[in-house]
Tab-separated table of C-alpha atoms in Angstrom:
chain	number	residue	atom	x	y	z
S	24	MET	CA	192.749	70.395	349.166
S	25	ARG	CA	193.167	71.269	345.490
S	26	SER	CA	196.716	72.559	345.064
S	27	LEU	CA	196.231	75.385	342.526
S	28	ILE	CA	193.103	76.870	344.095
S	29	ALA	CA	194.754	76.710	347.509
S	30	ALA	CA	197.993	78.163	346.158
S	31	VAL	CA	196.349	81.230	344.686
S	32	LEU	CA	193.931	81.921	347.532
S	33	LEU	CA	196.675	81.544	350.128
S	34	GLY	CA	199.074	83.881	348.365
S	35	ALA	CA	201.303	81.264	346.763
S	36	ALA	CA	200.695	81.896	343.060
S	37	ALA	CA	203.821	81.603	340.946
S	38	ALA	CA	203.019	84.955	339.328
S	39	CYS	CA	200.230	87.481	339.338
S	40	GLY	CA	199.160	89.939	336.669
S	41	GLY	CA	196.307	92.398	336.249
S	42	MET	CA	194.720	92.552	332.802
S	43	ASP	CA	193.504	96.151	332.820
S	44	SER	CA	196.135	98.165	334.674
S	45	ASP	CA	199.819	98.325	335.431
S	46	ALA	CA	201.525	98.051	338.816
S	47	THR	CA	201.410	101.752	339.609
S	48	GLY	CA	198.338	103.214	337.905
S	49	ALA	CA	194.740	103.331	339.105
S	50	GLY	CA	192.275	100.631	338.132
S	51	THR	CA	188.676	101.418	337.198
S	52	GLY	CA	185.640	99.172	336.946
S	53	ASP	CA	181.985	100.261	336.589
S	54	GLY	CA	183.061	103.695	337.895
S	55	LEU	CA	184.846	102.363	340.994
S	56	VAL	CA	188.408	103.747	341.095
S	57	VAL	CA	191.243	101.941	342.894
S	58	THR	CA	194.214	104.243	343.487
S	59	PRO	CA	197.619	103.288	344.985
S	60	ILE	CA	198.517	105.530	347.935
S	61	ASP	CA	201.602	103.973	349.538
S	62	SER	CA	204.219	101.270	349.139
S	63	LEU	CA	206.406	99.531	351.696
S	64	THR	CA	209.213	96.985	351.333
S	65	LEU	CA	209.561	94.644	354.309
S	66	ALA	CA	213.045	94.524	355.875
S	67	GLU	CA	213.520	90.757	355.869
S	68	ASN	CA	216.784	89.065	356.868
S	69	ASP	CA	218.274	85.571	357.081
S	70	THR	CA	216.226	84.580	360.132
S	71	PHE	CA	213.171	86.822	359.804
S	72	TYR	CA	211.678	86.311	356.360
S	73	LEU	CA	208.507	85.144	354.641
S	74	ALA	CA	208.758	81.796	352.885
S	75	ALA	CA	205.091	81.322	351.937
S	76	PRO	CA	202.909	84.255	353.048
S	77	ALA	CA	199.277	83.191	353.365
S	78	HIS	CA	197.133	85.802	355.141
S	79	MET	CA	197.685	89.301	356.503
S	80	ALA	CA	196.129	91.509	359.190
S	81	LEU	CA	196.938	94.979	360.478
S	82	ALA	CA	196.976	96.002	364.129
S	83	GLY	CA	195.687	99.313	365.465
S	84	ASP	CA	199.236	100.712	365.650
S	85	GLY	CA	199.749	100.070	361.935
S	86	SER	CA	201.996	97.046	362.397
S	87	ILE	CA	201.497	94.191	359.951
S	88	LEU	CA	201.012	90.529	360.873
S	89	ILE	CA	201.592	87.920	358.170
S	90	SER	CA	201.137	84.180	358.518
S	91	ASP	CA	203.819	82.012	356.953
S	92	ALA	CA	202.374	78.587	356.168
S	93	MET	CA	205.816	77.152	355.432
S	94	SER	CA	207.804	78.288	358.479
S	95	GLY	CA	205.041	77.619	361.021
S	96	ARG	CA	204.869	81.123	362.501
S	97	VAL	CA	203.371	84.585	362.131
S	98	LEU	CA	205.737	87.502	361.569
S	99	GLN	CA	205.031	91.032	362.743
S	100	PHE	CA	206.540	94.028	360.967
S	101	ALA	CA	206.392	97.641	362.084
S	102	ARG	CA	204.613	100.142	359.846
S	103	SER	CA	208.124	101.137	358.700
S	104	GLY	CA	208.734	97.563	357.483
S	105	GLU	CA	211.222	96.691	360.241
S	106	PRO	CA	210.920	93.261	361.926
S	107	LEU	CA	209.247	93.231	365.350
S	108	ARG	CA	208.561	89.686	366.577
S	109	ALA	CA	207.498	86.184	365.596
S	110	PHE	CA	204.478	84.373	367.013
S	111	GLY	CA	204.628	80.596	367.316
S	112	ARG	CA	207.159	78.140	365.976
S	113	PRO	CA	206.942	74.808	364.130
S	114	GLY	CA	205.696	71.951	366.285
S	115	ASP	CA	202.741	70.270	367.919
S	116	GLY	CA	202.931	71.639	371.454
S	117	PRO	CA	201.058	74.540	373.083
S	118	GLY	CA	201.536	77.680	371.020
S	119	GLU	CA	203.322	75.797	368.248
S	120	LEU	CA	202.050	75.773	364.669
S	121	ARG	CA	202.101	73.544	361.611
S	122	SER	CA	200.098	75.397	358.951
S	123	PRO	CA	199.161	78.857	360.231
S	124	VAL	CA	196.951	80.519	357.674
S	125	THR	CA	194.164	82.849	358.762
S	126	VAL	CA	195.079	85.670	361.168
S	127	ALA	CA	193.085	88.396	362.921
S	128	VAL	CA	193.661	91.026	365.599
S	129	ALA	CA	191.277	91.291	368.565
S	130	GLY	CA	191.260	94.790	370.033
S	131	ASP	CA	194.725	96.059	370.869
S	132	SER	CA	195.883	93.017	372.783
S	133	LEU	CA	195.367	89.677	371.005
S	134	LEU	CA	196.545	87.945	367.854
S	135	LEU	CA	194.384	85.049	366.637
S	136	VAL	CA	195.946	82.410	364.381
S	137	ALA	CA	194.024	79.590	362.681
S	138	ASP	CA	196.174	76.509	362.099
S	139	TRP	CA	194.599	74.326	359.407
S	140	GLN	CA	196.667	71.213	360.132
S	141	HIS	CA	196.178	71.332	363.894
S	142	GLN	CA	192.498	72.282	363.487
S	143	LYS	CA	192.712	74.966	366.147
S	144	ILE	CA	192.766	78.730	366.636
S	145	SER	CA	195.468	80.051	368.972
S	146	GLN	CA	195.549	83.260	371.020
S	147	TYR	CA	198.789	85.199	371.569
S	148	GLU	CA	199.458	88.409	373.456
S	149	LEU	CA	200.121	90.986	370.772
S	150	ALA	CA	202.585	92.991	372.866
S	151	THR	CA	204.762	90.056	373.935
S	152	GLY	CA	204.109	87.100	371.616
S	153	ILE	CA	203.188	84.939	374.622
S	154	PHE	CA	200.746	82.101	373.875
S	155	ARG	CA	197.550	82.200	375.948
S	156	LYS	CA	195.242	79.389	374.815
S	157	ALA	CA	193.775	77.576	371.810
S	158	VAL	CA	190.321	76.330	370.817
S	159	GLY	CA	189.515	73.591	368.337
S	160	PHE	CA	187.930	74.385	364.973
S	161	THR	CA	186.553	71.677	362.710
S	162	GLY	CA	187.020	72.532	359.036
S	163	LEU	CA	188.949	75.205	357.131
S	164	PRO	CA	188.756	78.613	358.870
S	165	PHE	CA	189.364	80.909	355.897
S	166	ALA	CA	188.468	84.339	357.318
S	167	MET	CA	188.069	85.713	360.844
S	168	GLN	CA	186.382	88.940	361.917
S	169	VAL	CA	186.371	90.148	365.513
S	170	VAL	CA	183.287	92.089	366.620
S	171	ARG	CA	183.730	93.316	370.196
S	172	ASP	CA	184.519	90.127	372.151
S	173	THR	CA	183.289	87.583	369.592
S	174	VAL	CA	185.075	86.044	366.600
S	175	TRP	CA	183.026	85.254	363.495
S	176	ILE	CA	184.873	82.598	361.480
S	177	ALA	CA	184.075	81.836	357.843
S	178	GLY	CA	185.018	78.229	357.306
S	179	LEU	CA	183.464	75.099	355.836
S	180	ASN	CA	182.685	72.414	358.424
S	181	ARG	CA	181.850	69.313	356.411
S	182	ALA	CA	180.916	67.205	359.417
S	183	ALA	CA	178.332	69.717	360.659
S	184	GLY	CA	177.326	70.946	357.194
S	185	THR	CA	177.933	74.578	358.185
S	186	SER	CA	179.723	77.590	356.732
S	187	PHE	CA	180.761	79.708	359.720
S	188	GLY	CA	181.624	79.478	363.385
S	189	VAL	CA	181.061	81.799	366.334
S	190	TRP	CA	183.622	81.984	369.141
S	191	PRO	CA	183.143	84.244	372.174
S	192	LEU	CA	186.724	84.909	373.241
S	193	MET	CA	185.977	84.097	376.882
S	194	ASP	CA	184.719	80.627	375.917
S	195	ASP	CA	186.665	77.493	375.113
S	196	SER	CA	184.627	76.264	372.157
S	197	VAL	CA	183.226	77.335	368.797
S	198	SER	CA	179.567	76.931	367.763
S	199	TYR	CA	178.878	76.129	364.106
S	200	ARG	CA	176.144	77.746	362.032
S	201	GLY	CA	175.124	78.757	358.527
S	202	PRO	CA	174.332	76.984	355.268
S	203	ILE	CA	176.364	75.227	352.648
S	204	PRO	CA	175.018	75.417	349.063
S	205	ALA	CA	172.780	72.617	347.849
S	206	GLU	CA	175.219	72.200	344.958
S	207	TYR	CA	177.923	71.193	347.426
S	208	THR	CA	175.757	68.379	348.760
S	209	GLN	CA	175.111	67.241	345.184
S	210	SER	CA	178.796	67.024	344.252
S	211	ALA	CA	181.506	65.913	346.648
S	212	LEU	CA	184.073	66.723	343.941
S	213	LEU	CA	182.869	70.342	343.810
S	214	MET	CA	183.094	70.677	347.585
S	215	ASP	CA	186.576	69.088	347.566
S	216	ALA	CA	187.764	71.585	344.946
S	217	HIS	CA	186.158	74.679	346.501
S	218	PRO	CA	186.017	74.360	350.315
S	219	TYR	CA	186.909	78.030	350.853
S	220	VAL	CA	184.402	80.369	352.474
S	221	SER	CA	184.494	84.154	352.918
S	222	GLY	CA	182.207	86.025	355.272
S	223	VAL	CA	181.479	89.438	356.739
S	224	LYS	CA	179.465	90.271	359.858
S	225	LEU	CA	176.713	92.840	359.234
S	226	ALA	CA	175.009	93.965	362.463
S	227	ASN	CA	172.926	90.924	363.447
S	228	ARG	CA	173.457	89.146	360.130
S	229	MET	CA	176.260	87.356	358.287
S	230	LEU	CA	176.999	87.502	354.546
S	231	VAL	CA	178.683	84.302	353.376
S	232	GLY	CA	180.178	83.340	350.010
S	233	PHE	CA	181.923	80.291	348.531
S	234	THR	CA	184.601	80.034	345.840
S	235	GLY	CA	182.532	77.406	343.997
S	236	HIS	CA	179.132	79.123	344.045
S	237	PRO	CA	177.852	82.249	342.222
S	238	SER	CA	175.595	83.494	345.050
S	239	LEU	CA	176.167	85.172	348.384
S	240	PHE	CA	174.019	84.011	351.291
S	241	LEU	CA	172.585	86.438	353.834
S	242	VAL	CA	171.909	84.592	357.080
S	243	ASP	CA	170.777	85.587	360.552
S	244	ALA	CA	172.999	85.133	363.605
S	245	GLY	CA	171.573	81.659	364.133
S	246	GLY	CA	172.450	80.560	360.602
S	247	ARG	CA	169.008	80.717	358.931
S	248	VAL	CA	169.113	81.873	355.286
S	249	LEU	CA	167.299	85.196	354.835
S	250	ASP	CA	168.173	85.916	351.210
S	251	THR	CA	170.585	85.135	348.383
S	252	LEU	CA	172.105	87.530	345.873
S	253	ARG	CA	174.609	87.652	343.047
S	254	LEU	CA	177.061	90.391	342.214
S	255	PRO	CA	176.880	91.448	338.555
S	256	LYS	CA	180.110	90.836	336.660
S	257	LEU	CA	181.859	93.180	334.263
S	258	ARG	CA	185.402	91.823	333.834
S	259	ARG	CA	185.749	88.784	336.070
S	260	ARG	CA	184.609	85.404	334.742
S	261	GLY	CA	182.248	84.598	337.618
S	262	VAL	CA	181.096	81.068	338.458
S	263	PRO	CA	179.466	78.972	335.706
S	264	ASP	CA	175.836	77.986	336.246
S	265	ASP	CA	176.619	74.415	335.225
S	266	ILE	CA	179.445	73.961	337.722
S	267	VAL	CA	177.837	70.850	339.260
S	268	GLN	CA	177.672	69.176	335.839
S	269	ARG	CA	181.301	70.055	335.188
S	270	PHE	CA	182.222	68.195	338.359
S	271	ALA	CA	180.320	65.050	337.347
S	272	LYS	CA	183.755	63.458	336.981
S	273	PRO	CA	187.258	64.390	338.158
S	274	ILE	CA	188.848	67.205	336.172
S	275	PRO	CA	192.437	68.543	336.125
S	276	ASP	CA	193.571	71.115	338.668
S	277	GLU	CA	194.388	73.519	335.842
S	278	GLU	CA	190.788	73.432	334.593
S	279	ILE	CA	189.421	73.844	338.121
S	280	ALA	CA	191.642	76.857	338.764
S	281	SER	CA	190.647	78.663	335.568
S	282	MET	CA	186.919	77.884	335.796
S	283	VAL	CA	185.749	80.453	338.356
S	284	SER	CA	186.342	83.850	339.869
S	285	ALA	CA	187.535	82.791	343.317
S	286	LEU	CA	186.018	84.863	346.121
S	287	ALA	CA	188.991	85.896	348.264
S	288	SER	CA	187.831	88.543	350.747
S	289	MET	CA	184.842	90.575	351.990
S	290	ARG	CA	184.827	93.487	354.448
S	291	GLN	CA	182.362	96.216	355.413
S	292	LEU	CA	183.687	99.767	355.011
S	293	SER	CA	182.818	102.857	357.052
S	294	SER	CA	180.234	103.859	354.418
S	295	GLY	CA	178.378	100.610	355.114
S	296	ASP	CA	179.227	99.333	351.635
S	297	ILE	CA	180.977	95.976	351.416
S	298	GLY	CA	184.286	95.503	349.621
S	299	VAL	CA	184.464	92.184	347.748
S	300	VAL	CA	187.659	90.835	346.154
S	301	HIS	CA	187.793	88.110	343.478
S	302	LEU	CA	190.712	86.411	341.734
S	303	ASP	CA	190.588	85.129	338.154
S	304	VAL	CA	193.254	82.454	337.818
S	305	ASP	CA	194.897	81.283	334.598
S	306	VAL	CA	197.388	78.448	334.171
S	307	ALA	CA	199.914	78.055	331.359
S	308	GLY	CA	202.369	75.229	331.995
S	309	ASN	CA	204.093	75.997	335.287
S	310	LEU	CA	202.999	79.631	335.240
S	311	VAL	CA	200.018	80.574	337.417
S	312	THR	CA	198.679	84.104	336.957
S	313	ALA	CA	195.770	85.851	338.619
S	314	SER	CA	193.865	89.018	337.818
S	315	VAL	CA	192.529	90.687	340.968
S	316	TYR	CA	189.226	92.573	341.023
S	317	VAL	CA	187.459	94.544	343.756
S	318	SER	CA	183.746	95.354	343.831
S	319	LEU	CA	181.462	97.260	346.172
S	320	LEU	CA	178.114	95.942	347.352
S	321	SER	CA	175.813	98.630	348.753
S	322	SER	CA	174.978	98.580	352.451
S	323	ASP	CA	171.370	97.564	351.731
S	324	LEU	CA	172.643	94.755	349.443
S	325	SER	CA	170.524	96.025	346.543
S	326	LYS	CA	173.173	97.269	344.087
S	327	ALA	CA	176.829	96.881	343.222
S	328	CYS	CA	179.741	98.685	341.607
S	329	VAL	CA	181.905	95.931	340.200
S	330	ASP	CA	185.209	94.649	338.940
S	331	ALA	CA	187.769	97.403	339.318
S	332	PRO	CA	191.171	95.764	338.707
S	333	ILE	CA	193.692	96.062	341.503
S	334	PRO	CA	197.005	97.076	339.889
S	335	THR	CA	199.433	94.179	340.304
S	336	SER	CA	202.943	93.160	339.288
S	337	ARG	CA	203.589	90.302	336.912
S	338	ASP	CA	205.844	88.427	339.328
S	339	GLY	CA	204.091	89.128	342.621
S	340	ARG	CA	202.323	86.780	345.027
S	341	PRO	CA	199.120	88.525	346.102
S	342	VAL	CA	197.797	88.482	349.653
S	343	ILE	CA	194.823	90.820	350.166
S	344	ALA	CA	193.563	92.462	353.369
S	345	PHE	CA	191.243	95.316	354.295
S	346	HIS	CA	192.022	97.627	357.212
S	347	GLY	CA	189.422	100.294	357.758
S	348	ASP	CA	188.589	101.689	354.315
S	349	THR	CA	192.026	100.897	352.885
S	350	LEU	CA	192.838	97.828	350.827
S	351	PHE	CA	196.319	96.335	351.266
S	352	MET	CA	198.090	93.907	348.954
S	353	LEU	CA	201.268	92.018	349.758
S	354	GLU	CA	203.324	90.786	346.812
S	355	GLN	CA	206.415	88.620	346.972
S	356	ARG	CA	208.921	88.705	344.147
S	357	VAL	CA	211.767	86.254	343.745
S	358	THR	CA	215.036	87.795	342.615
S	359	GLY	CA	217.875	85.315	342.350
S	360	GLU	CA	217.845	83.223	345.534
S	361	ARG	CA	215.969	85.770	347.654
S	362	ALA	CA	212.351	86.824	347.782
S	363	THR	CA	211.421	90.453	348.393
S	364	SER	CA	208.073	91.203	350.030
S	365	SER	CA	206.331	94.518	349.520
S	366	ILE	CA	202.957	95.879	350.596
S	367	ARG	CA	200.960	98.480	348.713
S	368	SER	CA	197.826	100.219	349.903
S	369	PHE	CA	194.909	101.505	347.849
S	370	THR	CA	191.901	103.761	348.257
S	371	LEU	CA	188.496	102.934	346.784
S	372	ASP	CA	186.590	105.889	345.293
S	373	ALA	CA	182.932	105.125	344.594
S	374	SER	CA	181.867	108.708	343.820
S	375	GLU	CA	181.489	107.971	340.099
S	376	CYS	CA	180.107	104.447	340.399
S	377	ASP	CA	177.598	103.284	337.822
S	378	TRP	CA	175.665	101.124	340.284
S	379	SER	CA	174.037	97.972	338.924
S	380	GLU	CA	171.195	96.040	340.526
S	381	ALA	CA	172.336	93.045	342.560
S	382	GLU	CA	170.595	89.907	341.319
S	383	SER	CA	168.435	87.855	343.674
């Protein structure tokens, strides 16, 4: 796993800065307006704190669940920011975790936690923290979406050559489906550098994207490719067309990190449009910065409103999540020997969007 790409995508950038907006103002791109609506500081203490926040999910009651890849647990905070409970603990036994990353909430009762090192996804009772069971997952489960009683898992499975998994919660195994780009089969170095997959379930289809590829793949539920498309770009750098040639030989992590707009998240909103978040990473010495952009892809996948900057702080560590139509961003700032974690929420206003045609 490439350290800088992983660090930024999993919320461990040393610093984060937006190029086109400050930490409190609205960001605008192609007519899409991103407006801050709320801010919350988490009430951490000496035993209940985030060391390396990776992913975030929100429960129906507004509580916030954040995976901590360093401490081997998931922490739950009330909507007020007060600590509630921890799920898991470091270890290799049932319910124990080594590198919890991706989290999701199933209904009102279950927390799902993907542990990359253990190669499994664990179920916990949301109300009590009690561990229920785990299923194995081969690969890197980067995003999970629960649709009724089935979990759709975006994650590269090298062994099977697939890009997502399907797990009915009543079953004890995951089935693997979906394509990987031809470019990934042409360059093992490219696949090593960019093994991260985002996905969103759309009715009986799945939209899948990769950090190292410029196109999104629309596939049916069985994994057959129906179409490909590209989001236009306005501010973000995108993915270079010659990325395979650039990976003809090993290149430094710093060059890899600053080469592409890393696809970080996709989620369908109540309008049917799809929110898409990218990160543009830059490296200067020991300083890693990322500009964060959100775009909308229309429900029929024909047009897009792109690259509104999400207002960020210069010293934050961004973790992005959608809940309903609201976009949430967790940032962690280090002050002295302590880190302070805060979460801001944003609305997306597409009423003035200058929609561009999505490219096939």
